[in-house]
Tab-separated table of C-alpha atoms and ligand atoms in Angstrom:
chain	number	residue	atom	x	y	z
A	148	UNK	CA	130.211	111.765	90.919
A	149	UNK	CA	130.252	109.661	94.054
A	150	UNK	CA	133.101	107.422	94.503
A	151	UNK	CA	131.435	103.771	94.119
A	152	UNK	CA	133.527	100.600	95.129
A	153	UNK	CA	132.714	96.832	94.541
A	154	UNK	CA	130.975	96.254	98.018
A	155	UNK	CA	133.596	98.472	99.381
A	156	UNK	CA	135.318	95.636	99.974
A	157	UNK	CA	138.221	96.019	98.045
A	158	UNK	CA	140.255	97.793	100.090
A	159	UNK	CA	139.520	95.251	103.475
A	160	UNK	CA	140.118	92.119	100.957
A	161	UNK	CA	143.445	91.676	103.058
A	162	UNK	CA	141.975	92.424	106.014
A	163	UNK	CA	140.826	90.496	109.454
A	164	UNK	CA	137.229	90.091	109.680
A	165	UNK	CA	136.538	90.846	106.006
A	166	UNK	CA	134.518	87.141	105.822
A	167	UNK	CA	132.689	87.800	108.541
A	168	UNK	CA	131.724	91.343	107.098
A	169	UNK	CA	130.801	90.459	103.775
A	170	UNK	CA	128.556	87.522	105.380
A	171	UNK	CA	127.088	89.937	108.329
A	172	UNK	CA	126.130	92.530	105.569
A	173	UNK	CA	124.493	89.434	103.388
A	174	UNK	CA	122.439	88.237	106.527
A	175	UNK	CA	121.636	91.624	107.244
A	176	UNK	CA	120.028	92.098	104.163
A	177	UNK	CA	117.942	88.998	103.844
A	178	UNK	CA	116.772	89.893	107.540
A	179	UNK	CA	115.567	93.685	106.041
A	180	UNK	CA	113.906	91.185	103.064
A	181	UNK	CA	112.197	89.300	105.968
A	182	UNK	CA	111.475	92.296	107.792
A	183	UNK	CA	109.530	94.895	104.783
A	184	UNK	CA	107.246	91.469	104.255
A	185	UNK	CA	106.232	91.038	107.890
A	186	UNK	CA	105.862	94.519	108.267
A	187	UNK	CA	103.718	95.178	104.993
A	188	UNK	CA	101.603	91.884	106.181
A	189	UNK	CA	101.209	93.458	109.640
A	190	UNK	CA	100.130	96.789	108.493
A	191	UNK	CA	97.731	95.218	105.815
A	192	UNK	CA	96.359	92.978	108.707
A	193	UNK	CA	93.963	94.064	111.400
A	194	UNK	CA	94.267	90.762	113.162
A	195	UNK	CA	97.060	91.746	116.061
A	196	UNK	CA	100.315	89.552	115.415
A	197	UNK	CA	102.208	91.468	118.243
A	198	UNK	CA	102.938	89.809	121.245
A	199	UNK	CA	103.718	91.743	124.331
A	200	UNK	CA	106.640	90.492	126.703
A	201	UNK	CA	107.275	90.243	130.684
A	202	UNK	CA	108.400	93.737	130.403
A	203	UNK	CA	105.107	95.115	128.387
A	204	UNK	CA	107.546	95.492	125.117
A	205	UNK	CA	106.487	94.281	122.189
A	206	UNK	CA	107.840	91.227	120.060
A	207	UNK	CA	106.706	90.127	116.539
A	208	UNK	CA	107.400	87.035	114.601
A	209	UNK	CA	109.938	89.217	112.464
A	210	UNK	CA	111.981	89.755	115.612
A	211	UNK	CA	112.099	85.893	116.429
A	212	UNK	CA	112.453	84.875	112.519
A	213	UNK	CA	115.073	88.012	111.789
A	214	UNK	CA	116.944	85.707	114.776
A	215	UNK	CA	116.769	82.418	113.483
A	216	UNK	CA	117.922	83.388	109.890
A	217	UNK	CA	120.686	85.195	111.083
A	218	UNK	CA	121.814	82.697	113.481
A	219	UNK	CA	121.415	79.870	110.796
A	220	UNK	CA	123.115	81.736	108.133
A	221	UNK	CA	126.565	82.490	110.373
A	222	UNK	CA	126.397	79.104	111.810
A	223	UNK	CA	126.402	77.440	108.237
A	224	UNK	CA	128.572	80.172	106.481
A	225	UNK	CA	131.198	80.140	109.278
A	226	UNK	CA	130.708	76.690	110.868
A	227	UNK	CA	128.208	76.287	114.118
A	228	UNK	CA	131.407	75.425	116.712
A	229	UNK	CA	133.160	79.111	115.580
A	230	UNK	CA	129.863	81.292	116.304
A	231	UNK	CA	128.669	82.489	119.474
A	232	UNK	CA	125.774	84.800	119.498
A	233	UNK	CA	124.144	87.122	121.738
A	234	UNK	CA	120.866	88.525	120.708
A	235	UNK	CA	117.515	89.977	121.971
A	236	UNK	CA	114.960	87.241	121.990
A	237	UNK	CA	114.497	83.764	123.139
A	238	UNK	CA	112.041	80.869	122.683
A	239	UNK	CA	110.163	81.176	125.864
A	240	UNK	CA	106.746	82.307	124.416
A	241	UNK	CA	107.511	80.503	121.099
A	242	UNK	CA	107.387	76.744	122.887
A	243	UNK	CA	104.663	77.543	124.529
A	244	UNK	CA	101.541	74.777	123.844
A	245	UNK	CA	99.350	77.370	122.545
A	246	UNK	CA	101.945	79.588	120.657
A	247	UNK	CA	101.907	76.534	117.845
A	248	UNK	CA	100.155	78.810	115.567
A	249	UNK	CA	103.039	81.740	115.882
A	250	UNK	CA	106.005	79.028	116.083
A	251	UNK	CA	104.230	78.036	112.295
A	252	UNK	CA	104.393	81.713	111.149
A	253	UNK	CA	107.786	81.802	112.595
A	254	UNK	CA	109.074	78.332	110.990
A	255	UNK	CA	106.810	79.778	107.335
A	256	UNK	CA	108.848	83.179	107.467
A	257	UNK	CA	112.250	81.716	107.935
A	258	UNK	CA	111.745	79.174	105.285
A	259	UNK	CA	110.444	81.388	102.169
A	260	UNK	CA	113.158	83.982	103.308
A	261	UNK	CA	115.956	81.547	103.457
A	262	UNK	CA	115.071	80.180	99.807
A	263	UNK	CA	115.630	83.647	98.684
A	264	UNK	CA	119.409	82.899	100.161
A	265	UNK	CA	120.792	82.566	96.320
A	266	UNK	CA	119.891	86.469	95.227
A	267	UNK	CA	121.928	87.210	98.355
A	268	UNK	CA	124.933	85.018	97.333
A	269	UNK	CA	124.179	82.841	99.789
A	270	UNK	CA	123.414	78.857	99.796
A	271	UNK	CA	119.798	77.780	100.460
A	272	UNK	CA	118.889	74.942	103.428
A	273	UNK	CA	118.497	71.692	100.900
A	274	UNK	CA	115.460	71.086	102.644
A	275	UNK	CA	112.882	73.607	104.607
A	276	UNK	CA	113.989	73.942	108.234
A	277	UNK	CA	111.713	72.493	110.243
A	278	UNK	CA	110.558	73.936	113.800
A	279	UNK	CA	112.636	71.945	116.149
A	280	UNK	CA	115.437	74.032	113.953
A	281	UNK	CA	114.197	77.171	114.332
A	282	UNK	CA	113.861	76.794	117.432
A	283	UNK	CA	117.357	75.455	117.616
A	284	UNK	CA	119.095	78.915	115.663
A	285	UNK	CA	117.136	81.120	117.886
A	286	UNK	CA	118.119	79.812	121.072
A	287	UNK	CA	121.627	78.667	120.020
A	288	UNK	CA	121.983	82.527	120.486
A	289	UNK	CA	122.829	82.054	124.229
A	290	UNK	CA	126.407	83.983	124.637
A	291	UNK	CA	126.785	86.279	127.391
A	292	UNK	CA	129.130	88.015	125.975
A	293	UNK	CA	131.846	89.504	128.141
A	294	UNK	CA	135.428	90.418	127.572
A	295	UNK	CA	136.827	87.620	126.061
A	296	UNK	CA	136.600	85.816	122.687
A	297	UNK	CA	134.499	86.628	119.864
A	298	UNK	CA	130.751	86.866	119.677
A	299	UNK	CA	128.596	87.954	117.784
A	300	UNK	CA	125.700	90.659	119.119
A	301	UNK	CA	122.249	90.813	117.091
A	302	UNK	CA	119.102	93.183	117.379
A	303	UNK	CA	116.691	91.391	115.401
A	304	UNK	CA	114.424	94.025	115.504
A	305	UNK	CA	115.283	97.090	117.015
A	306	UNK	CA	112.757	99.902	117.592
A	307	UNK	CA	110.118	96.731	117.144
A	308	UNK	CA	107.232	99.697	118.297
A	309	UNK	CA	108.192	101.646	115.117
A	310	UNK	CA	108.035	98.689	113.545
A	311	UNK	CA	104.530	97.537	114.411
A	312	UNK	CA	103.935	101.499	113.421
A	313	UNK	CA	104.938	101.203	110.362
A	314	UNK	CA	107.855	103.643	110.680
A	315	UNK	CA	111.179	103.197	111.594
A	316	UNK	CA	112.982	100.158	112.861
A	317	UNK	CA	116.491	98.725	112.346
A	318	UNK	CA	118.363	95.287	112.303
A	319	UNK	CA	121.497	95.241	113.989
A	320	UNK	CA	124.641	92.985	113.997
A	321	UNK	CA	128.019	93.744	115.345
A	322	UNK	CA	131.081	91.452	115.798
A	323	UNK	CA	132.804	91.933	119.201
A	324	UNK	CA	136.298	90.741	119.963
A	325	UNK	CA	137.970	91.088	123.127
A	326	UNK	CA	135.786	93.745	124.266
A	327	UNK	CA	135.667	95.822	121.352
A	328	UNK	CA	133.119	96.307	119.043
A	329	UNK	CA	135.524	95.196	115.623
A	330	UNK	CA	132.453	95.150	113.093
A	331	UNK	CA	129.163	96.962	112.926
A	332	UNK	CA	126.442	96.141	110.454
A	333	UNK	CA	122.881	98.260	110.258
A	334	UNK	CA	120.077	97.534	108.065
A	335	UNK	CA	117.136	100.459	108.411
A	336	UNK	CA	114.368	99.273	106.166
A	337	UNK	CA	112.625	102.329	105.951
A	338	UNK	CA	115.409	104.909	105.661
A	339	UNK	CA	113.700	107.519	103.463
A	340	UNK	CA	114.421	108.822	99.910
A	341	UNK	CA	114.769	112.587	101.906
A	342	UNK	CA	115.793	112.958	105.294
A	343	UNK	CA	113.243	115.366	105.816
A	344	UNK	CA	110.908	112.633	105.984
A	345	UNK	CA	113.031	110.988	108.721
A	346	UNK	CA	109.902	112.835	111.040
A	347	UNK	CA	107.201	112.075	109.395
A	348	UNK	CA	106.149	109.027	112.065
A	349	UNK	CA	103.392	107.233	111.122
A	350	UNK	CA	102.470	109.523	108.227
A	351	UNK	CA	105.815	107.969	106.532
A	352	UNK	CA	103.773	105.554	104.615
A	353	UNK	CA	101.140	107.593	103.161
A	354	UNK	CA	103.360	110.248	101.720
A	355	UNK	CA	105.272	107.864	99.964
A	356	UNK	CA	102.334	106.306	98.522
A	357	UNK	CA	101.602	109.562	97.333
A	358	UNK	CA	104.582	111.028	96.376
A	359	UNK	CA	106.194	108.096	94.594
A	360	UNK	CA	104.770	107.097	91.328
A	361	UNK	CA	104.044	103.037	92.188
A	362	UNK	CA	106.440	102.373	89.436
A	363	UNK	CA	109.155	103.922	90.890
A	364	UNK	CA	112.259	101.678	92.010
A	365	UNK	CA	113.012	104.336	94.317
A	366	UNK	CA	115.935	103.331	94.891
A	367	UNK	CA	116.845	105.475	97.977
A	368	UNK	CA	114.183	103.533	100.497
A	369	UNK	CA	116.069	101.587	102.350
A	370	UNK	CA	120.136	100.715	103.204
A	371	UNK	CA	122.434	98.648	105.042
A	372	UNK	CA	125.382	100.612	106.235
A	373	UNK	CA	128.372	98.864	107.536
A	374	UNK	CA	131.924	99.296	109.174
A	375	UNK	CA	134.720	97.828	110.331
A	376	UNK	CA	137.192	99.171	113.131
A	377	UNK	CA	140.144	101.234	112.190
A	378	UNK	CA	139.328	101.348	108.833
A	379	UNK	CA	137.936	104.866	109.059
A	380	UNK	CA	135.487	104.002	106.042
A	381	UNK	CA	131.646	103.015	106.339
A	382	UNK	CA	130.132	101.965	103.390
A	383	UNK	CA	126.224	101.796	102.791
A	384	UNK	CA	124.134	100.007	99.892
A	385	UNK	CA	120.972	99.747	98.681
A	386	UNK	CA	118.654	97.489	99.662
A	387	UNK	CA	118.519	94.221	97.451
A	388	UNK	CA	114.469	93.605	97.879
A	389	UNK	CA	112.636	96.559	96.291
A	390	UNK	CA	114.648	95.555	93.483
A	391	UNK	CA	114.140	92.503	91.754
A	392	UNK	CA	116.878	92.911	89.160
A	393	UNK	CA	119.193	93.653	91.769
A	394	UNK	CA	121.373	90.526	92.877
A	395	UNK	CA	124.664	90.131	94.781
A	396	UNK	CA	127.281	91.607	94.186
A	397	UNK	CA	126.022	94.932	95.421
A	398	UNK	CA	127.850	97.911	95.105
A	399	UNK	CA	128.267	100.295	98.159
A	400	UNK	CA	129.071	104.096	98.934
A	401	UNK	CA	131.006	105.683	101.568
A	402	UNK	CA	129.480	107.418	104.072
A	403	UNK	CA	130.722	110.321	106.236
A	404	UNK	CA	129.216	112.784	109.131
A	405	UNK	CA	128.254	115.970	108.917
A	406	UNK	CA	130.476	118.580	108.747
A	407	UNK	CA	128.564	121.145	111.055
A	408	UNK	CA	130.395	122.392	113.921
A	409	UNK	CA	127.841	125.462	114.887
A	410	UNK	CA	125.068	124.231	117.326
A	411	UNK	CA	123.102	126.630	115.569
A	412	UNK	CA	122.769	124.556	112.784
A	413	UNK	CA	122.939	121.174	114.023
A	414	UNK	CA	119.757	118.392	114.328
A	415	UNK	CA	119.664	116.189	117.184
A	416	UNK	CA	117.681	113.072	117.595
A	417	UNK	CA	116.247	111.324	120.477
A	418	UNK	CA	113.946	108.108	121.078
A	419	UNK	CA	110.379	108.689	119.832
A	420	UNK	CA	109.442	107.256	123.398
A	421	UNK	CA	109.600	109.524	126.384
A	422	UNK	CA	109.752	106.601	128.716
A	423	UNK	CA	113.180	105.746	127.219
A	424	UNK	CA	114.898	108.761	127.177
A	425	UNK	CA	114.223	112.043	128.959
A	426	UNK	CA	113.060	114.406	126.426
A	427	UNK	CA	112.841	117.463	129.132
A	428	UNK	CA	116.777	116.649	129.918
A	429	UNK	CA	117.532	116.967	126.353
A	430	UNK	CA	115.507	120.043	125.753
A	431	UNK	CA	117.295	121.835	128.699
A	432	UNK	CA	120.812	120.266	127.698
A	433	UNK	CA	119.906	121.219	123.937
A	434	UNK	CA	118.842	124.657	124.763
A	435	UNK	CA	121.846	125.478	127.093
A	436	UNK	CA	124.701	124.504	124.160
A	437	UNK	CA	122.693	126.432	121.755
A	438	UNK	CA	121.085	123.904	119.688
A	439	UNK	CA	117.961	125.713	118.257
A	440	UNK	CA	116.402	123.009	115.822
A	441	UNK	CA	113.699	120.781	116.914
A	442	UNK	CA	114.419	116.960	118.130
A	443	UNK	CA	114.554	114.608	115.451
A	444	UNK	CA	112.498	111.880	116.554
A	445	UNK	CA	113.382	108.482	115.499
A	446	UNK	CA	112.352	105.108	116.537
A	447	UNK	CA	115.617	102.796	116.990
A	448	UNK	CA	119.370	102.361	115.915
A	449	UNK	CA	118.108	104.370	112.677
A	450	UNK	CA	119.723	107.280	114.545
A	451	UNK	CA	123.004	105.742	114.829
A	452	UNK	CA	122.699	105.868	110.633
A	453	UNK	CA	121.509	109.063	110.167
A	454	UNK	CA	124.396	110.392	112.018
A	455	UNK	CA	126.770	108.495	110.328
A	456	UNK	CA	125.122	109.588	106.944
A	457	UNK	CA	125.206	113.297	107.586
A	458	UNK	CA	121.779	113.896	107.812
A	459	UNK	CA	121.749	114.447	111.649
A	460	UNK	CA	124.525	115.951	113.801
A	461	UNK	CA	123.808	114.802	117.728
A	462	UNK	CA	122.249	111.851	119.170
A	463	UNK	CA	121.284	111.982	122.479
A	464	UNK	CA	119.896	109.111	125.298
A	465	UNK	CA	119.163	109.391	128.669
A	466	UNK	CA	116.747	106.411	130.020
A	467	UNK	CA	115.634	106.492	133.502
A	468	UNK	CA	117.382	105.655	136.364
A	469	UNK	CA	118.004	101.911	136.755
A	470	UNK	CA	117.612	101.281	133.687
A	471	UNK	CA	120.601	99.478	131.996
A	472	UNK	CA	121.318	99.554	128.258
A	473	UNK	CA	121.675	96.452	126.169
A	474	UNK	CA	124.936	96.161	124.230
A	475	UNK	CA	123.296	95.185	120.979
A	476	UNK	CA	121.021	98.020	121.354
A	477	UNK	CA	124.243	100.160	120.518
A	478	UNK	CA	127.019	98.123	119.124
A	479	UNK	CA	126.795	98.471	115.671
A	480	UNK	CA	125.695	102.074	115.121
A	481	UNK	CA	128.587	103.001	117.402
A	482	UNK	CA	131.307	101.337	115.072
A	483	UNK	CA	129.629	102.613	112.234
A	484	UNK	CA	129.324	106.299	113.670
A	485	UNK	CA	132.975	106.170	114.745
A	486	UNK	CA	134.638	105.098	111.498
A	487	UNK	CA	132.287	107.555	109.392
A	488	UNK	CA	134.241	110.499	111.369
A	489	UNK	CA	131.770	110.805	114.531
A	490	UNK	CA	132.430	110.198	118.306
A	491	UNK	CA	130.207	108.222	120.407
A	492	UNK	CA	130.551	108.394	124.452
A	493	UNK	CA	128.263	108.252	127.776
A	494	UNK	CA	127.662	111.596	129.133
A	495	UNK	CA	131.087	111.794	130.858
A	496	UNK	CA	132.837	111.150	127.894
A	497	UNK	CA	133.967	107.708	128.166
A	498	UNK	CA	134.125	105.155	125.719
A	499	UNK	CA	131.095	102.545	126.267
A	500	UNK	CA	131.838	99.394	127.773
A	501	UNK	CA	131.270	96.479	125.690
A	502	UNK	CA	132.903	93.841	127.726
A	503	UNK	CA	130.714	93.536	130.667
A	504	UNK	CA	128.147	91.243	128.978
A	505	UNK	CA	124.875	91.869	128.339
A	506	UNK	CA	124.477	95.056	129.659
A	507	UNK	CA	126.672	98.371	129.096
A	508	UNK	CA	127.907	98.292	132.728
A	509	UNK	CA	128.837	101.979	134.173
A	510	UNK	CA	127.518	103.602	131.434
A	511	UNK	CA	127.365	107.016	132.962
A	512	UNK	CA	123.903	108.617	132.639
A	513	UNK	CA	123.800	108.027	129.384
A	514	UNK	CA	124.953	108.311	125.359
A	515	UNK	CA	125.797	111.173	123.376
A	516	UNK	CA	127.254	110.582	119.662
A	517	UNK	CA	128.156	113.512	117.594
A	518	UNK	CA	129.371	113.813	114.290
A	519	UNK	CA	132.350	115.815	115.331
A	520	UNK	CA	134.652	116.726	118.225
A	521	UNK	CA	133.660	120.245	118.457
A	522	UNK	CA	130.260	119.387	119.117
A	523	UNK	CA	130.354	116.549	121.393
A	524	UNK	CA	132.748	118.557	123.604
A	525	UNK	CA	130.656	121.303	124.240
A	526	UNK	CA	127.812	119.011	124.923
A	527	UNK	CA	129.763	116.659	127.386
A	528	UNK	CA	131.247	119.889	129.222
A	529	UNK	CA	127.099	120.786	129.477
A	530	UNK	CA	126.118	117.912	131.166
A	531	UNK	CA	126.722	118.487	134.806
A	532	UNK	CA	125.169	121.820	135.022
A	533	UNK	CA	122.184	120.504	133.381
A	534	UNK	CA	122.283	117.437	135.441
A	535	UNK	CA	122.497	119.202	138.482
A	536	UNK	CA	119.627	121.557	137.867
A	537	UNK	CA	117.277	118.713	136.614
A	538	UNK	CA	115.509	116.418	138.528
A	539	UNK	CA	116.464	113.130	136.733
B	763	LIG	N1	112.625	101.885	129.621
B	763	LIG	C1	113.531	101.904	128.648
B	763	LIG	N2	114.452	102.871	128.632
B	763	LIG	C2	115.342	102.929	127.655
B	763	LIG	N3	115.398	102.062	126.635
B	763	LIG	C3	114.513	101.072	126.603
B	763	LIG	C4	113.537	100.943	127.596
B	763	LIG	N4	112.780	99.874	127.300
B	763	LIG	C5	113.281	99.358	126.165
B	763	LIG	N5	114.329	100.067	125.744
B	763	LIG	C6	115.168	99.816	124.601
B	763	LIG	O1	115.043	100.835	123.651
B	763	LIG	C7	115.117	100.269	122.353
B	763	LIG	C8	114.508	101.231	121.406
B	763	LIG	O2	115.164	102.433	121.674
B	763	LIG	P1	114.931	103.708	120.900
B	763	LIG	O3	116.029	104.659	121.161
B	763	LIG	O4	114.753	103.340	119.468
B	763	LIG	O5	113.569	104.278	121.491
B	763	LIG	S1	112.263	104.634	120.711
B	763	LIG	O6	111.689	103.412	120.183
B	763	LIG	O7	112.612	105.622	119.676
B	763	LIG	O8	111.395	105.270	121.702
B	763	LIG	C9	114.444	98.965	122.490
B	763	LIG	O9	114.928	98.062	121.530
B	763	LIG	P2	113.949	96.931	120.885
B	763	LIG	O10	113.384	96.119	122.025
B	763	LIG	O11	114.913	96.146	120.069
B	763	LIG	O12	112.909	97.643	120.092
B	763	LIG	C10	114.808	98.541	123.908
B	763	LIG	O13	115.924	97.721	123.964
B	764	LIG	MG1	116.771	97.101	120.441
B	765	LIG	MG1	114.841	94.256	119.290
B	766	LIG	MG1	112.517	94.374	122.115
């Protein structure tokens, strides 16, 4: 039988951070409540709700809400003057004069998601938050981070294209102290029942519908997986929405890497997207350390979690030159790979860097996690040749 632990709390009770953990994995949760209803709305919906921003990316109105309710639940939970946030989005296109009708989805979602706050052990806004406070938590996220202090770092949405997809997405939080990332907290909505189906990108949807009986609980759809640093533990739990009998407390399970060593035998995954990671690199670097399988491909910090839950070995990224990588694109699936057993790096084998600010300064081409040491060294000691003889 698996070991199961209240929360998996009980052995961090004494330990730092363990308030801000057990309120980062609460908010995380009621943002993965937020998120399945947007996303089940936008699928059901042929009238587009996605925005597109400077950069041609896409933005919904789960990514700004997701933001809001997080920011509002650590400011009230912890007290507004002890929380500094860094996170994805801002209010730019939201106070717009003719983005009214979004900022009213926006202010609608936050409010019937933060009366749900009481299933999550949480307290509930005495009165509905009204948009001049929405606006507020989302832009009160204004940190730049860097290598002092404490912020927080929040993904509202990551992998938002696999979320207007229907397939894969994640929300990410991670605490960062000092530099280093001390907590890491990843909610993946859509994490299936099998790994297998992991791949199954835009078909996800229909072979669930078809394979799970609509009474099913199935409880395996969905977790939140979290760690803290030098614990060498990271828990996971089920998601509280699919379930309405569910309510806090939760109850958790470790989770630990896999324990292949043999390329042979080991998955990778890579982003979905060519244009954010060089799937003819990988495919050469893959092929030269002997890893036979075909790519895993997964839309966002989902691949951080299936590493850390053993149902992939590598992940690999290498975006195009220039391009620099956000720190809470990677924060919290880092922590949470490292303390399930794994090793994360850039492709010359350093630690990343999160005490530059926003960005993952020197990063060195770019990010390869592995569940084990065996592994990642024979794909670091790959890189140059590889490098050398491709034209990225
Ligand atoms: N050009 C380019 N190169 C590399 N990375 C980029 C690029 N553009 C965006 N991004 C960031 O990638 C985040 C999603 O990364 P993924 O690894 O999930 O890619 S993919 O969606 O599977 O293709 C995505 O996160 P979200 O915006 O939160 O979805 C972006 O931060
Ligand atoms: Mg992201
Ligand atoms: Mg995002
Ligand atoms: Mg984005």
């Amino acid at each position: 039988m698996e070991e199961t632990k209240d929360m998996g709390f009980s052995t961090l009770e004494p330990e730092k951070y363990s308030k801000e953990l057990d309120i980062a994995v609460r908010a995380v949760q009621m943002a993965c409540f937020l998120c399945q209803k947007v996303q089940e709305s936008l699928i059901s919906k042929t009238a587009s709700q996605v925005q597109a921003k400077d950069d041609n990316s896409p933005v919904t109105i789960a990514d700004w809400s997701v933001q809001a309710t997080v920011s509002w639940i650590l400011s009230e939970t912890l007290g507004s003057r002890n929380v500094a946030i860094i996170a994805e989005e801002d209010v730019q296109t939201l106070s717009k004069t003719d983005s009214a009708g979004l900022l009213e989805a926006v202010v609608q979602t936050v409010n019937d998601c933060l009366a749900e706050a009481p299933r999550f052990g949480l307290k509930a806004p005495g009165t509905s938050l009204g948009s001049s406070e929405v606006l507020e938590a989302i832009s009160r996220c204004n940190s730049t981070g860097g290598p002092n202090g404490r912020f927080w770092a929040l993904d509202p949405v990551d992998g938002t294209l696999g979320f207007v997809r229907g397939d894969q997405y994640a929300v990410a939080l991670a605490l960062i102290e000092d530099g280093e990332v001390v907590l890491g907290v990843l909610g993946c909505p859509n994490y299936p029942m099998r790994k297998e189906w992991l791949s199954y990108h835009h078909r996800y949807h229909r072979i669930i519908s078809k394979l799970t009986p609509p009474t099913s609980e199935s409880w395996d759809k969905g977790c939140v997986i979290y760690a803290r640093r030098g614990s060498g533990e990271a828990w996971m739990q089920p998601l509280i929405q699919g379930h309405k009998k569910l309510v806090w407390p939760n109850s958790a399970t470790p989770v630990k890497v896999s324990t292949i060593e043999n390329p042979a035998l080991a998955t990778f995954c890579e982003p979905v997207e060519k244009a954010n990671s060089s799937h003819s690199f990988t495919a050469g670097l893959a092929h030269s350390v002997g890893l036979r399988k075909q790519p895993l491909r997964v839309y966002s910090m989902v691949k951080y979690a299936a590493i850390a839950r053993g149902d992939a070995e590598v992940f690999m990224k290498f975006a195009r030159a220039g391009y620099k990588e956000k720190i809470w694109d990677h924060a919290a699936g880092v922590i949470i790979i490292q303390e399930a057993g794994g090793v994360v790096t850039d492709a010359g084998g350093c630690p990343l860097d999160f005490s530059k600010g926003m960005y993952l300064e020197g990063l060195d081409r770019g990010i390869i996690a592995c569940a084990g040491g065996k592994l990642h060294e024979k794909i670091i000691g790959a890189v140059d040749a590889s490098w050398n003889s491709s034209s990225l």
